[in-house]
Structure formats: C-alpha cells, structure tokens
CSV table of C-alpha atoms in Angstrom, one decimal:
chain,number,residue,atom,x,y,z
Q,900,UNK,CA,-59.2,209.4,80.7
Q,901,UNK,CA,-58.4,213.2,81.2
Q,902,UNK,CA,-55.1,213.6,79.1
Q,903,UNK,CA,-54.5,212.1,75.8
Q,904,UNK,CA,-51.1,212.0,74.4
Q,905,UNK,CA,-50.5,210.6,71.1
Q,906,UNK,CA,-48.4,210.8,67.9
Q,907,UNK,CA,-44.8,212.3,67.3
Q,908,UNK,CA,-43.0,214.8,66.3
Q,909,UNK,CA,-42.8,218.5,68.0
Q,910,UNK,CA,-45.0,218.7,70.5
Q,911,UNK,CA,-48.5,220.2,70.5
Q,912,UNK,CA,-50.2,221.4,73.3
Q,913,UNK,CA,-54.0,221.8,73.0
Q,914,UNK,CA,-55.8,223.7,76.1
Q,915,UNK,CA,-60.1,223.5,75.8
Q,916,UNK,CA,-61.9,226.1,76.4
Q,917,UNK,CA,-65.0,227.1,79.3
Q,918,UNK,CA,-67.8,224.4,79.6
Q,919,UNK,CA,-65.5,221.9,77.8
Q,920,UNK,CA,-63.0,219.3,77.6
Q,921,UNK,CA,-60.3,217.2,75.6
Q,922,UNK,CA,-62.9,215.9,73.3
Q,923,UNK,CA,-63.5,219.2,71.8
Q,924,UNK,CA,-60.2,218.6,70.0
Q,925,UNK,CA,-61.7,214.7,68.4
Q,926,UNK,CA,-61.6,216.2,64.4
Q,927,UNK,CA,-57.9,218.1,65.1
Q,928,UNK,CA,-55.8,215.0,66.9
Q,929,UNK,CA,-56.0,212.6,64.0
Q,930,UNK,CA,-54.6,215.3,61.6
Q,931,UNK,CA,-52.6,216.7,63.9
Q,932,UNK,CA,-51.0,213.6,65.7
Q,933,UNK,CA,-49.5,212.8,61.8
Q,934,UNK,CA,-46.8,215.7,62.3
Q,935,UNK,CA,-46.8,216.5,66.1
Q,936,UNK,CA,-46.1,214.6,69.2
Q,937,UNK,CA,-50.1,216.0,70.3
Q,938,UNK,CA,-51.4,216.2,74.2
Q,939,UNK,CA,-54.8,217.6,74.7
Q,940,UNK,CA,-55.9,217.8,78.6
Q,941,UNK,CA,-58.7,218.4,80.8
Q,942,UNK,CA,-59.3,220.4,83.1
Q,943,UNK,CA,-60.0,220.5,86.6
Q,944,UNK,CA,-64.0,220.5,86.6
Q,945,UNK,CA,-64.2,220.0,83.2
Q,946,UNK,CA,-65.4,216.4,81.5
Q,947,UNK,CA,-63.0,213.4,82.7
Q,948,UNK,CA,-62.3,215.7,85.8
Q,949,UNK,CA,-65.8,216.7,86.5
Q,950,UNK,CA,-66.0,215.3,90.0
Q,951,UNK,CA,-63.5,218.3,91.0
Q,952,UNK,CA,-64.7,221.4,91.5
Q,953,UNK,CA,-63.0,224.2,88.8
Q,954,UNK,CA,-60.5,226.4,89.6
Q,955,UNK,CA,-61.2,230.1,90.1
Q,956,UNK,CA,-58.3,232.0,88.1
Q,957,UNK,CA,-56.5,232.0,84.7
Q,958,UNK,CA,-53.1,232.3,86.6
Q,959,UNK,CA,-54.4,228.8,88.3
Q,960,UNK,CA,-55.3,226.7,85.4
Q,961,UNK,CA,-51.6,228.1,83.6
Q,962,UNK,CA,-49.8,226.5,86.5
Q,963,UNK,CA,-52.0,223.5,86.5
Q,964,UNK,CA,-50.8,223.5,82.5
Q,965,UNK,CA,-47.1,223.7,83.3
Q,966,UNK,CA,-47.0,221.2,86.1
Q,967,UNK,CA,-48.2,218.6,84.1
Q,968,UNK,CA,-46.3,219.0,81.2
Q,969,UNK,CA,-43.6,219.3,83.9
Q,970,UNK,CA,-44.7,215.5,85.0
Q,971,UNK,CA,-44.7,214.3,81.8
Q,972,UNK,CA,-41.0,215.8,81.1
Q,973,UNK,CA,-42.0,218.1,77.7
Q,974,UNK,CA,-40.2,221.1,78.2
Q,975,UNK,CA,-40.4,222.5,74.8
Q,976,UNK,CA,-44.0,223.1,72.8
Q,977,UNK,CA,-46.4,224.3,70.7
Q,978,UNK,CA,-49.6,225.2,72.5
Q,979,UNK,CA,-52.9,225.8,71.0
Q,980,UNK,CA,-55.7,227.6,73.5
Q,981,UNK,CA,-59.8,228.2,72.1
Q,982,UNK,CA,-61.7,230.5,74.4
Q,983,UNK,CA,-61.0,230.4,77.9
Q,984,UNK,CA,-58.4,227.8,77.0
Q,985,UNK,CA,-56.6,231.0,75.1
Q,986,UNK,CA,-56.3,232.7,78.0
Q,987,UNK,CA,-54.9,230.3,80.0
Q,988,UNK,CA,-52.3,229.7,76.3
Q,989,UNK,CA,-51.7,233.3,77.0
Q,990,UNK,CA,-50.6,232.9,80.6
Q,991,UNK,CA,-48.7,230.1,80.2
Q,992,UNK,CA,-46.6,232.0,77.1
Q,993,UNK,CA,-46.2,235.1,79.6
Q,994,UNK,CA,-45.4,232.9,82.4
Q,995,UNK,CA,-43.0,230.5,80.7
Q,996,UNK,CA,-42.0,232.3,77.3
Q,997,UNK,CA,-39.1,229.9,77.1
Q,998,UNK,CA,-40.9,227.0,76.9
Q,999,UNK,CA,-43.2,228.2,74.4
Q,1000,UNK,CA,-42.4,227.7,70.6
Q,1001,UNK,CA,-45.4,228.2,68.6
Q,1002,UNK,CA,-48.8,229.6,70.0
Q,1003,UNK,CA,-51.8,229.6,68.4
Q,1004,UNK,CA,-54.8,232.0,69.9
Q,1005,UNK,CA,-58.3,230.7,68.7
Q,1006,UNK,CA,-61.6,232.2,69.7
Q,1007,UNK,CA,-60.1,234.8,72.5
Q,1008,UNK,CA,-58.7,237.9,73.9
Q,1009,UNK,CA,-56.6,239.7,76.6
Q,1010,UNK,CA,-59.8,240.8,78.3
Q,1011,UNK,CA,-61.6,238.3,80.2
Q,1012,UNK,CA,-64.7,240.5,81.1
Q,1013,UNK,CA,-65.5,239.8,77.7
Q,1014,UNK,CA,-66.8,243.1,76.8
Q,1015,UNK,CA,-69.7,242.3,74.1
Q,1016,UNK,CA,-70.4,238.9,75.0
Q,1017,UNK,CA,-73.7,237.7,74.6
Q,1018,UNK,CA,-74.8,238.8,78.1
Q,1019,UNK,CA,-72.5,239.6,80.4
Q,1020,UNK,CA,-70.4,237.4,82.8
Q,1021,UNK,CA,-72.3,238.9,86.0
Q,1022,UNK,CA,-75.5,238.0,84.5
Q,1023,UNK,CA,-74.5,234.2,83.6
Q,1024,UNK,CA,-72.9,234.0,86.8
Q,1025,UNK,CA,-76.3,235.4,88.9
Q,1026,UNK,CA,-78.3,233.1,86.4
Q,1027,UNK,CA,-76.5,229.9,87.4
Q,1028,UNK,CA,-76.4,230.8,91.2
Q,1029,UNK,CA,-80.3,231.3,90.9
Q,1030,UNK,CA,-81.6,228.6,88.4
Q,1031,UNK,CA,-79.0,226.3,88.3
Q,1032,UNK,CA,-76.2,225.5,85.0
Q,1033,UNK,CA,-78.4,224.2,82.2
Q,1034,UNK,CA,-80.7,226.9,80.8
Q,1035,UNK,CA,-77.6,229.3,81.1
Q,1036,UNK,CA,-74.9,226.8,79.5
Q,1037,UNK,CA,-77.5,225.7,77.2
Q,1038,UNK,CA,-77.9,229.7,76.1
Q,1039,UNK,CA,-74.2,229.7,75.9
Q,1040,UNK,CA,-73.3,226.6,74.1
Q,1041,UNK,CA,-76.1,227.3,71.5
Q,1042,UNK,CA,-74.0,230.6,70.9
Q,1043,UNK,CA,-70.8,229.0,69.5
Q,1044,UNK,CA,-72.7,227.5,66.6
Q,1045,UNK,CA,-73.6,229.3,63.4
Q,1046,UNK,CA,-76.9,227.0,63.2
Q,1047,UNK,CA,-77.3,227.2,67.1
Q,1048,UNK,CA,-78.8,223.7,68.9
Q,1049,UNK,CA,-79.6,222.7,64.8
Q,1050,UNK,CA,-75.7,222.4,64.5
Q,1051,UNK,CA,-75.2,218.7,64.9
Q,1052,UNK,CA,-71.8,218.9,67.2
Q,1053,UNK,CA,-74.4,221.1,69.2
Q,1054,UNK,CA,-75.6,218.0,71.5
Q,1055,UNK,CA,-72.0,216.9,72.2
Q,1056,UNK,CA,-71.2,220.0,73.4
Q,1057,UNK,CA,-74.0,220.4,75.8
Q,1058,UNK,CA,-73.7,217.4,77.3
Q,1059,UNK,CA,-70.3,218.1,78.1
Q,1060,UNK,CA,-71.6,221.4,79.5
Q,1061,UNK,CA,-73.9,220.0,81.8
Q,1062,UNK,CA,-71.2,217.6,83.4
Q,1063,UNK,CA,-70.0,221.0,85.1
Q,1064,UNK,CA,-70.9,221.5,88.3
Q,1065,UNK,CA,-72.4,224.6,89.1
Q,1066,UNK,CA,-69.4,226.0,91.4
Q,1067,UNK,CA,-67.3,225.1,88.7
Q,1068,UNK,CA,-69.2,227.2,86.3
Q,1069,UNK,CA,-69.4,229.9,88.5
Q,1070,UNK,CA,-65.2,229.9,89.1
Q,1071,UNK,CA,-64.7,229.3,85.4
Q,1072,UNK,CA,-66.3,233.0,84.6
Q,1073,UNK,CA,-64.6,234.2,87.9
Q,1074,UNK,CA,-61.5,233.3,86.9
Q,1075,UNK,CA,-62.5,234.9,83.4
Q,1076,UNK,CA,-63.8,238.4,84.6
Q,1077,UNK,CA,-60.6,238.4,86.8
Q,1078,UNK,CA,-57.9,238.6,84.3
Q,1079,UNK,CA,-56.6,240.7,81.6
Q,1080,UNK,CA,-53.2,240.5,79.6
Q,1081,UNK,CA,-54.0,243.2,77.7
Q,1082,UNK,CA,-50.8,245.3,78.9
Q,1083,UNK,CA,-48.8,242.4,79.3
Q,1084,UNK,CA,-49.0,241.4,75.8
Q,1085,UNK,CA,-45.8,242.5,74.7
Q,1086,UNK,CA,-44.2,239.6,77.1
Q,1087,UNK,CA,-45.2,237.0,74.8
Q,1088,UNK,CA,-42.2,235.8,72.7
Q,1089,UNK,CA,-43.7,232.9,70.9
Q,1090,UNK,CA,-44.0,233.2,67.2
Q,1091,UNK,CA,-48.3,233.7,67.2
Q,1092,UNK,CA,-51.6,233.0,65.2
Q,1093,UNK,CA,-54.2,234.9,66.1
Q,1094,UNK,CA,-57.3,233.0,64.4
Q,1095,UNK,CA,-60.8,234.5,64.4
Q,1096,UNK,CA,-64.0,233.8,63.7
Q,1097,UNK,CA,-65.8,236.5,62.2
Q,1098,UNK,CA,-69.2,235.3,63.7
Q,1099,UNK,CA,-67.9,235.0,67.2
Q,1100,UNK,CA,-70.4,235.8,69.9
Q,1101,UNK,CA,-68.4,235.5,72.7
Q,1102,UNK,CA,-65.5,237.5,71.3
Q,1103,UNK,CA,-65.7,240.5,69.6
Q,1104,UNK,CA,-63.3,241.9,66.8
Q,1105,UNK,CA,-61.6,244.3,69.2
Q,1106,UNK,CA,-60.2,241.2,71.2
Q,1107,UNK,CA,-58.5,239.3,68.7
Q,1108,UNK,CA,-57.2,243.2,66.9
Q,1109,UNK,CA,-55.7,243.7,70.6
Q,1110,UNK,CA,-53.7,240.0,70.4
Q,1111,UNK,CA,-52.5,240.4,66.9
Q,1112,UNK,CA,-51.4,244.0,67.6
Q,1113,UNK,CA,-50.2,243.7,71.0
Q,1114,UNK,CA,-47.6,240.8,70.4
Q,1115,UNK,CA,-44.8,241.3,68.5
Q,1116,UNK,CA,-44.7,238.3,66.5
Q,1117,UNK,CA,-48.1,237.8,65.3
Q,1118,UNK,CA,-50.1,237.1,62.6
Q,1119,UNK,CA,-54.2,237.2,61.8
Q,1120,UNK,CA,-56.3,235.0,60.1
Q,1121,UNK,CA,-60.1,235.2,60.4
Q,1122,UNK,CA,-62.1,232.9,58.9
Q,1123,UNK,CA,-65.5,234.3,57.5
Q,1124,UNK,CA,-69.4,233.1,58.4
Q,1125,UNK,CA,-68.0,230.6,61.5
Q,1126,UNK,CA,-68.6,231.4,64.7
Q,1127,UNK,CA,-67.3,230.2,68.1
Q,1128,UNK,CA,-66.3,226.7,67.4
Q,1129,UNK,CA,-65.0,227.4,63.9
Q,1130,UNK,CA,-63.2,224.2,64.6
Q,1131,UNK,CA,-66.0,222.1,64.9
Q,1132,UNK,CA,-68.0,224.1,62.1
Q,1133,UNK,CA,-65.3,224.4,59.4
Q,1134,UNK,CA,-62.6,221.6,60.0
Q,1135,UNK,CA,-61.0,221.4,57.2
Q,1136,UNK,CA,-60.2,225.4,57.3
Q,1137,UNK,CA,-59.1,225.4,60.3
Q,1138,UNK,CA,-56.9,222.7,60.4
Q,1139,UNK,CA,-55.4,223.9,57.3
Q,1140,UNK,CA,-54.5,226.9,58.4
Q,1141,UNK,CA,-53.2,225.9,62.2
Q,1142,UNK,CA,-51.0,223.0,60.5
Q,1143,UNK,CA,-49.7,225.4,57.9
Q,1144,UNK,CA,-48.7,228.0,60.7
Q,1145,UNK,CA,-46.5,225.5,62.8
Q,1146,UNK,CA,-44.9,224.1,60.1
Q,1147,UNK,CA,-44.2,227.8,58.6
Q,1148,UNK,CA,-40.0,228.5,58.4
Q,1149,UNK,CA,-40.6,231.3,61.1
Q,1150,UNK,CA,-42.0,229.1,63.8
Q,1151,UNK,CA,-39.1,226.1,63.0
Q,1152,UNK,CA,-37.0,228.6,63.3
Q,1153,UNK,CA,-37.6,229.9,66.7
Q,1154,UNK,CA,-38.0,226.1,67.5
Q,1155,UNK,CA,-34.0,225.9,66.7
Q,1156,UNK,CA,-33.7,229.0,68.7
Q,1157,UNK,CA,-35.0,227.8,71.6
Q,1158,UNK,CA,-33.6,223.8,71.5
Q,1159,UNK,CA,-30.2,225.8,71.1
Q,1160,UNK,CA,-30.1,228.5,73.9
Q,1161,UNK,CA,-31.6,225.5,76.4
C-alpha cells in the first residue's frame, strides 16, 4: 500500500517528509480521520514505493502531489507537509493556491539548503555517495528525536530510512538544496500554521520566522523541548493544536470562499 485514504469530511492532505513515508502519520489518521475525509501518500522512493528511485526536485514531487489527487478527483483540501514534505506543501499551495484551503507547515522552511542543519547537505550527500545510506541516515534520523536512537519511534523510523535507496537519498537532498520559496512566499493564499519545534535540528528558528512572516495569512505555534518529529514525540500537542487550526472560523471560512468562487 502507498496511499491511504480514509474517513470523511473535508479533506486532509498529509505529505511525509525526507527518509520517510505514510506511516509516519499512524498516531494523526485515527484522530484525524474522525473529522476529515484524510489521504496520506508515499512517495516516489520512499517506503511502499521504495523500488523507484526518488525524484530529484521539490517542483517534481508537487506535481506528483497534484496529479494524484487529480486521479482520485479531490479538488479541494487541506494539506499538511513535515520537513521535506513542507516544502513540497509549499509548492503545491504556490502552484495551485486555489486548491488549497488550509495548510499546515510543520518542521520546515523556504530555504532548502537548510542553513544550520546538523551538517550540511553537501556533506550527507558526499557521505552517502562514499559509505553508503545507513551511517548517514542513521546520524540523521537520530537527530529528530529529543532522546536520539533511546526514543522508542527511533527504530521505526530508521528502518524506514534504510529502505531508501541510495540514489534516492542522494535526489531527495538535491531536490532540497535546489529550492527556495523564500521570495515567493507572498503567493501563498491558504489560511497557514506554521508549527515549530523549538528543539529542531534540521530547522532552525529563522526558517519557520521567514514562513510565518512571509505569508499573509499565517499564524505560529512552537511547541517547546520537541524536536523534529514533535509529532511522534508529543502527540497529543500536536494533534491538538493542528485539529484546532482547521476547524478554526477563519480556515471554514476561506473553505466557503473557495467551494463558492469554484
């Protein structure tokens, strides 16, 4: 299975981040699925479709987005993106702002060179080309844990990291150094949550400040001691506060907006 689709109600798209996959999202879609008509995807090169080989740019993995919500005839939706999966959230609400109703930015930023990070993309990328993907995906997964490999999602997480091959890990921080919306921001209509872990490695506080400043409708909540996977660490926190946004007056209102003028 690479695409889940379950529940009803608006619908909610959720995009996964690098070195990941759809069941990243197992402690949101229950909760979620209550209120929203939710589909969570892989993709390409990433868990159910690990046998392909990962596309190389943010622009490529929006489109691949679209077209299959295009298949499976949802034209209207909230979309959730963590991580890389947040800049692909972003492209898709710049490329289609139409479409998009709620978005919700988790764990990310407009600059995908990640100034900050850990070690830098260029060094991950030389790592993997030279030693191969797991000592350099287990360094980064380890990262997006408070508690590191003691977390106990930890081992789920790498072993979804080590299905990537290694040209798929190599194009996923491509397609990351590659792209920026930083200047672009102001093209996003959607009403926006910009969530942040305070503790985030990978993402430094100037990232998310540049989202929640940069588009118009946006608002900030950082959650404190949680790092990367906040979702993963802190559940109930973040579920709480992603719910409460989409059901907020502002966003339901946009949603009438939009169902009108289409």
């Amino acid at each position: 299975m690479n695409c889940l689709r379950v529940g009803s109600g608006p619908t909610l798209v959720l995009v996964h981040g690098f070195l990941s996959g759809l069941a990243y999202w197992e402690k949101q879609i229950e909760l979620f699925s209550s209120s929203f008509d939710v589909v969570a995807m892989d993709l390409p090169g990433y868990n159910g479709k690990a046998d392909e080989v990962g596309l190389d740019s943010v622009e490529g993995f929006a489109r691949y987005v679209l077209n299959r919500l295009d298949a499976m005839g949802i034209e209207k939706f909230h979309l959730m993106g963590h991580s890389m999966g947040g800049m692909i959230a972003q492209e898709v609400a710049i490329m289609a702002p139409e479409r998009v109703v709620g978005l919700v930015l988790y764990a990310t930023g407009p600059v995908g060179s990640l100034p900050g990070r850990f070690e830098s993309i260029e060094q991950s990328i030389e790592r993997a080309q030279t030693q191969g993907t797991q000592q350099v995906a287990y360094d980064t997964v380890r990262t997006w844990f408070s508690d590191g490999e003691d977390d106990p999602e930890f081992k789920e997480g790498i072993e979804l990291a080590n299905m990537v091959q290694t040209q798929t890990y190599v194009n996923g921080l491509l397609a990351m150094a590659g792209w920026r919306a930083l200047e672009r921001l102001d093209q996003i209509e959607a009403k926006t949550l910009v969530l942040w872990p305070d503790s985030d490695r990978s993402y430094l506080w100037p990232q998310p400040e540049s989202l929640w400043q940069g588009i118009a409708d946006a608002n900030l909540a950082v959650v404190p001691q949680a790092a990367h996977n906040t979702h993963l660490e802190k559940t109930h926190i973040f579920n709480m506060l992603v719910v409460d946004f989409l059901k907020s007056e502002k966003v339901k209102l946009r949603h009438k907006a939009l169902v009108k003028a289409f």
